[in-house]
XYZ file of N, CA, C and O in Angstrom:
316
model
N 93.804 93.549 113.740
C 92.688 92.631 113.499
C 91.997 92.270 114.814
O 90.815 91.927 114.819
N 92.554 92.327 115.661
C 92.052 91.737 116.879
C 91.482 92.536 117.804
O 90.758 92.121 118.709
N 91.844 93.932 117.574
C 90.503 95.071 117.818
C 90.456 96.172 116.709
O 90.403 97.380 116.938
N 90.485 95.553 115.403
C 89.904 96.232 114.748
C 87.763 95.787 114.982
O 87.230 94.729 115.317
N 87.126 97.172 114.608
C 85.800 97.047 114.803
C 85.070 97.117 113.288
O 83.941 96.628 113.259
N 85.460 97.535 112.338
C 84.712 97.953 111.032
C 85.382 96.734 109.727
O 84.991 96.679 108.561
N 86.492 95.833 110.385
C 86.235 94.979 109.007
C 85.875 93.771 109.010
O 86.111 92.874 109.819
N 85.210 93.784 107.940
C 84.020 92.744 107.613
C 84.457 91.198 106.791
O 84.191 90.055 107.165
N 85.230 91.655 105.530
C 86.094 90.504 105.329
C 87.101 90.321 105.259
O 87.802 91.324 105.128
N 87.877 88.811 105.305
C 89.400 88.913 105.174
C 89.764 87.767 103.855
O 89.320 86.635 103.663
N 90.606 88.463 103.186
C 90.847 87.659 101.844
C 92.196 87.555 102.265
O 92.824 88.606 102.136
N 93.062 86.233 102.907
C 94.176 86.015 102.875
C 94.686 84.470 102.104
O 95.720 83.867 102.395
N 93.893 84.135 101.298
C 94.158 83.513 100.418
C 94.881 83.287 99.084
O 94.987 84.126 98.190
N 95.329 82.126 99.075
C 96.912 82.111 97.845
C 98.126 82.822 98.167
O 98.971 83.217 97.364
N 98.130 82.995 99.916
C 99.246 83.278 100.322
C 100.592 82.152 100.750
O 99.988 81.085 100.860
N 101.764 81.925 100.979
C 102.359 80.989 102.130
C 102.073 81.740 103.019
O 102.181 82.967 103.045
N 101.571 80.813 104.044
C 101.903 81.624 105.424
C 102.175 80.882 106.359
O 101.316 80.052 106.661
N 103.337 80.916 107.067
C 103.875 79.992 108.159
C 103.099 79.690 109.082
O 102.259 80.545 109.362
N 103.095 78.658 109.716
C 102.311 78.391 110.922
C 102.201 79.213 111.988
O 101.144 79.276 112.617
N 103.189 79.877 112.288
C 103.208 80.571 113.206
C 102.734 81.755 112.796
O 101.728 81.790 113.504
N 102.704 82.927 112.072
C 101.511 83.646 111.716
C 100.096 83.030 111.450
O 99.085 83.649 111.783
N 100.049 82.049 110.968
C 98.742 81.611 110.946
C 97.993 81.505 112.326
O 96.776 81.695 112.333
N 98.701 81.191 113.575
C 98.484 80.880 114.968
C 98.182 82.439 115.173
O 97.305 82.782 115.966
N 99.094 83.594 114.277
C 98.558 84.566 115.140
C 97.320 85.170 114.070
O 96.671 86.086 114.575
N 97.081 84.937 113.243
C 95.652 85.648 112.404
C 94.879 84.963 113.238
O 94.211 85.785 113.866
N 94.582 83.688 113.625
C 93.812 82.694 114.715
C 93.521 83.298 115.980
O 92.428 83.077 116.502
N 94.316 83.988 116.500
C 94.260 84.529 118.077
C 93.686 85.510 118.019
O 92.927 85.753 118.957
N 93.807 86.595 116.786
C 93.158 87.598 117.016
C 91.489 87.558 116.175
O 90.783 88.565 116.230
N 91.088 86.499 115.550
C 90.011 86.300 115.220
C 89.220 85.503 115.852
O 88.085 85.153 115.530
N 89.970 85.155 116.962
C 88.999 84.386 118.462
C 88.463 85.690 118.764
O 87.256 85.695 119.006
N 89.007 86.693 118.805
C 88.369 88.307 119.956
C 88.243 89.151 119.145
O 88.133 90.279 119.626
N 88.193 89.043 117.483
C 87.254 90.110 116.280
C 85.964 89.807 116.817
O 85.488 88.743 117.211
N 85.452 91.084 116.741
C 83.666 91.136 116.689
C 82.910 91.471 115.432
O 81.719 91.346 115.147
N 84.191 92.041 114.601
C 83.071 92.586 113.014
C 83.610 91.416 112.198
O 82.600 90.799 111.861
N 84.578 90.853 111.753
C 84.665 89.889 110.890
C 83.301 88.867 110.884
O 82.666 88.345 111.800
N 83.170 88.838 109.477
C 82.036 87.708 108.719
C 82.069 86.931 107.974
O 81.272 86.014 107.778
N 83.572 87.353 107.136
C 83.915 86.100 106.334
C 85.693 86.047 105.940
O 86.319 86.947 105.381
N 86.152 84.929 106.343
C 87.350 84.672 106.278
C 87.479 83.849 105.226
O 86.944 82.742 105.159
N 88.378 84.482 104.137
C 88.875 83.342 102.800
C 90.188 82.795 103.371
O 91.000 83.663 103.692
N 90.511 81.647 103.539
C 91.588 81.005 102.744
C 92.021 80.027 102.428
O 92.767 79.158 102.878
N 91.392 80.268 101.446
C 91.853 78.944 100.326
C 92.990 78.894 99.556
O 93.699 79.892 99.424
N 93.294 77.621 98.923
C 94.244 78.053 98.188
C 95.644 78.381 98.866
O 96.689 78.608 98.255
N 95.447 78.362 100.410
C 97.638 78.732 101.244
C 97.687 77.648 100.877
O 97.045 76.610 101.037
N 99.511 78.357 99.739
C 100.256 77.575 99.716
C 101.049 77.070 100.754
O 101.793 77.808 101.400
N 100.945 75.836 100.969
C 101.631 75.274 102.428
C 100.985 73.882 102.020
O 99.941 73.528 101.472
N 102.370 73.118 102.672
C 102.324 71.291 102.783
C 101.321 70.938 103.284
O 100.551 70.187 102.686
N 101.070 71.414 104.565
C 100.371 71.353 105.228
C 100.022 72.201 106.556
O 101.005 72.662 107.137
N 99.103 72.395 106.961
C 98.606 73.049 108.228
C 97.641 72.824 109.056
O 96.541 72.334 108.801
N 98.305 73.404 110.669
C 97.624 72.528 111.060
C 96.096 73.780 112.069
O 96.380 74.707 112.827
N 95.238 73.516 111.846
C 94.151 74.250 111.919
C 93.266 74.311 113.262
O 92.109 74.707 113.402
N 94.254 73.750 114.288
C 93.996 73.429 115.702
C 93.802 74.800 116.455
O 93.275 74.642 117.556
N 94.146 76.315 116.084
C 94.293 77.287 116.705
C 93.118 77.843 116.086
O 92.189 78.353 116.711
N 93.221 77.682 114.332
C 91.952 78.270 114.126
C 90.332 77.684 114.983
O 89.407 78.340 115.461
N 90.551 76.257 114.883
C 89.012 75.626 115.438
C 88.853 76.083 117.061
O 87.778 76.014 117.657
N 90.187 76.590 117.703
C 90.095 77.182 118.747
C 89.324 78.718 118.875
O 88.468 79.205 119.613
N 89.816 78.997 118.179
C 89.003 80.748 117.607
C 87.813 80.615 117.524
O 86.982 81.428 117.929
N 87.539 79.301 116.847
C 86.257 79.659 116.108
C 85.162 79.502 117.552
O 84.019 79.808 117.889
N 86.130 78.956 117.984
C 84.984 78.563 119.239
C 84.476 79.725 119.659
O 83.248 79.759 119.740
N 85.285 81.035 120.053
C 84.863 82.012 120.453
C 84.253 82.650 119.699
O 83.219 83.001 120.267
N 84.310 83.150 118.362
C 84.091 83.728 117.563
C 82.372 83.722 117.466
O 81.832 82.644 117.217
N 81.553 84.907 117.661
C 80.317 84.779 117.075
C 80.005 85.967 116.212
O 79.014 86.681 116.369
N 80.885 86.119 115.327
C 80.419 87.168 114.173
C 80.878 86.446 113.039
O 80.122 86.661 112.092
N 82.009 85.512 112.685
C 81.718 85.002 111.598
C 80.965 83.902 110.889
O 80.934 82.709 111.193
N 80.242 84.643 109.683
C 79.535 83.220 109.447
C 79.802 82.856 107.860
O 78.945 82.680 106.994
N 81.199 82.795 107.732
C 81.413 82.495 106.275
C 82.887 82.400 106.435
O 83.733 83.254 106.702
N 82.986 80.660 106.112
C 84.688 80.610 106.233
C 84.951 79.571 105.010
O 84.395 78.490 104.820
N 85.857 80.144 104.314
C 86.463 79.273 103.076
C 87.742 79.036 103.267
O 88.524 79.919 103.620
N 88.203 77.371 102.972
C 89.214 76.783 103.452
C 88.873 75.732 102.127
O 88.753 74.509 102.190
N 88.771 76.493 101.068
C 88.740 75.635 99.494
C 90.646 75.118 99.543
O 91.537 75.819 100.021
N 90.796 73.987 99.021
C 91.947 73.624 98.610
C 93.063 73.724 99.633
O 94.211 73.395 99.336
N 92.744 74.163 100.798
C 93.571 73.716 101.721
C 94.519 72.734 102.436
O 93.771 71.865 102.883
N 95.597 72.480 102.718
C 96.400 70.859 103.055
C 96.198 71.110 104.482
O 96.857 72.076 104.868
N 95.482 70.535 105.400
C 95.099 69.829 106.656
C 95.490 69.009 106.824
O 95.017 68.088 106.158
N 96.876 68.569 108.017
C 97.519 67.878 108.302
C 96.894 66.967 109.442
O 96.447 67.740 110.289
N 96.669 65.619 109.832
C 96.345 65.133 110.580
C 95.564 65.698 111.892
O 94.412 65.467 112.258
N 96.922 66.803 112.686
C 97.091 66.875 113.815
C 95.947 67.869 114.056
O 95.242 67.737 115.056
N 95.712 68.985 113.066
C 94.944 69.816 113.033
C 93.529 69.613 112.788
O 92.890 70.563 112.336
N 92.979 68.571 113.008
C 91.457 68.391 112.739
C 91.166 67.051 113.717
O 90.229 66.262 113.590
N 92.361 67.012 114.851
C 91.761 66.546 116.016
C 91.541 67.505 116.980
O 91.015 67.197 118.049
């Protein structure tokens, strides 16, 4: 994912996915250049915390479509 060049979306939604993979789908979608739209809605998880993704996003200028429907956002992650 993180030098892939030709994909466009990512549907990883209605998965669990531990924090710590989540930190790494995050790292490598700071330095994707073709991604445009990231789903995920719907991870099952208590909560997560989304501090690595808003880090990505910073870099990120190819996506412009992110769904985070039904998501649990834990405090820590949306400071």
């Amino acid at each position: 994912l993180k030098k892939n060049k030709s994909l466009e979306r990512l549907d990883i939604g209605q998965f669990f996915i531990a924090q710590a993979s989540f930190d790494l789908i995050a790292n490598a979608i700071e330095f994707n250049t073709s991604l445009n739209h990231l789903y995920l809605g719907n991870i099952t998880r208590s909560s997560l915390n989304v501090k690595s993704l808003a880090t990505a996003l910073k870099s990120n200028t190819s996506l412009t479509e992110l769904d985070m429907e039904n998501c649990h956002i834990n405090e820590l992650g949306v400071k």
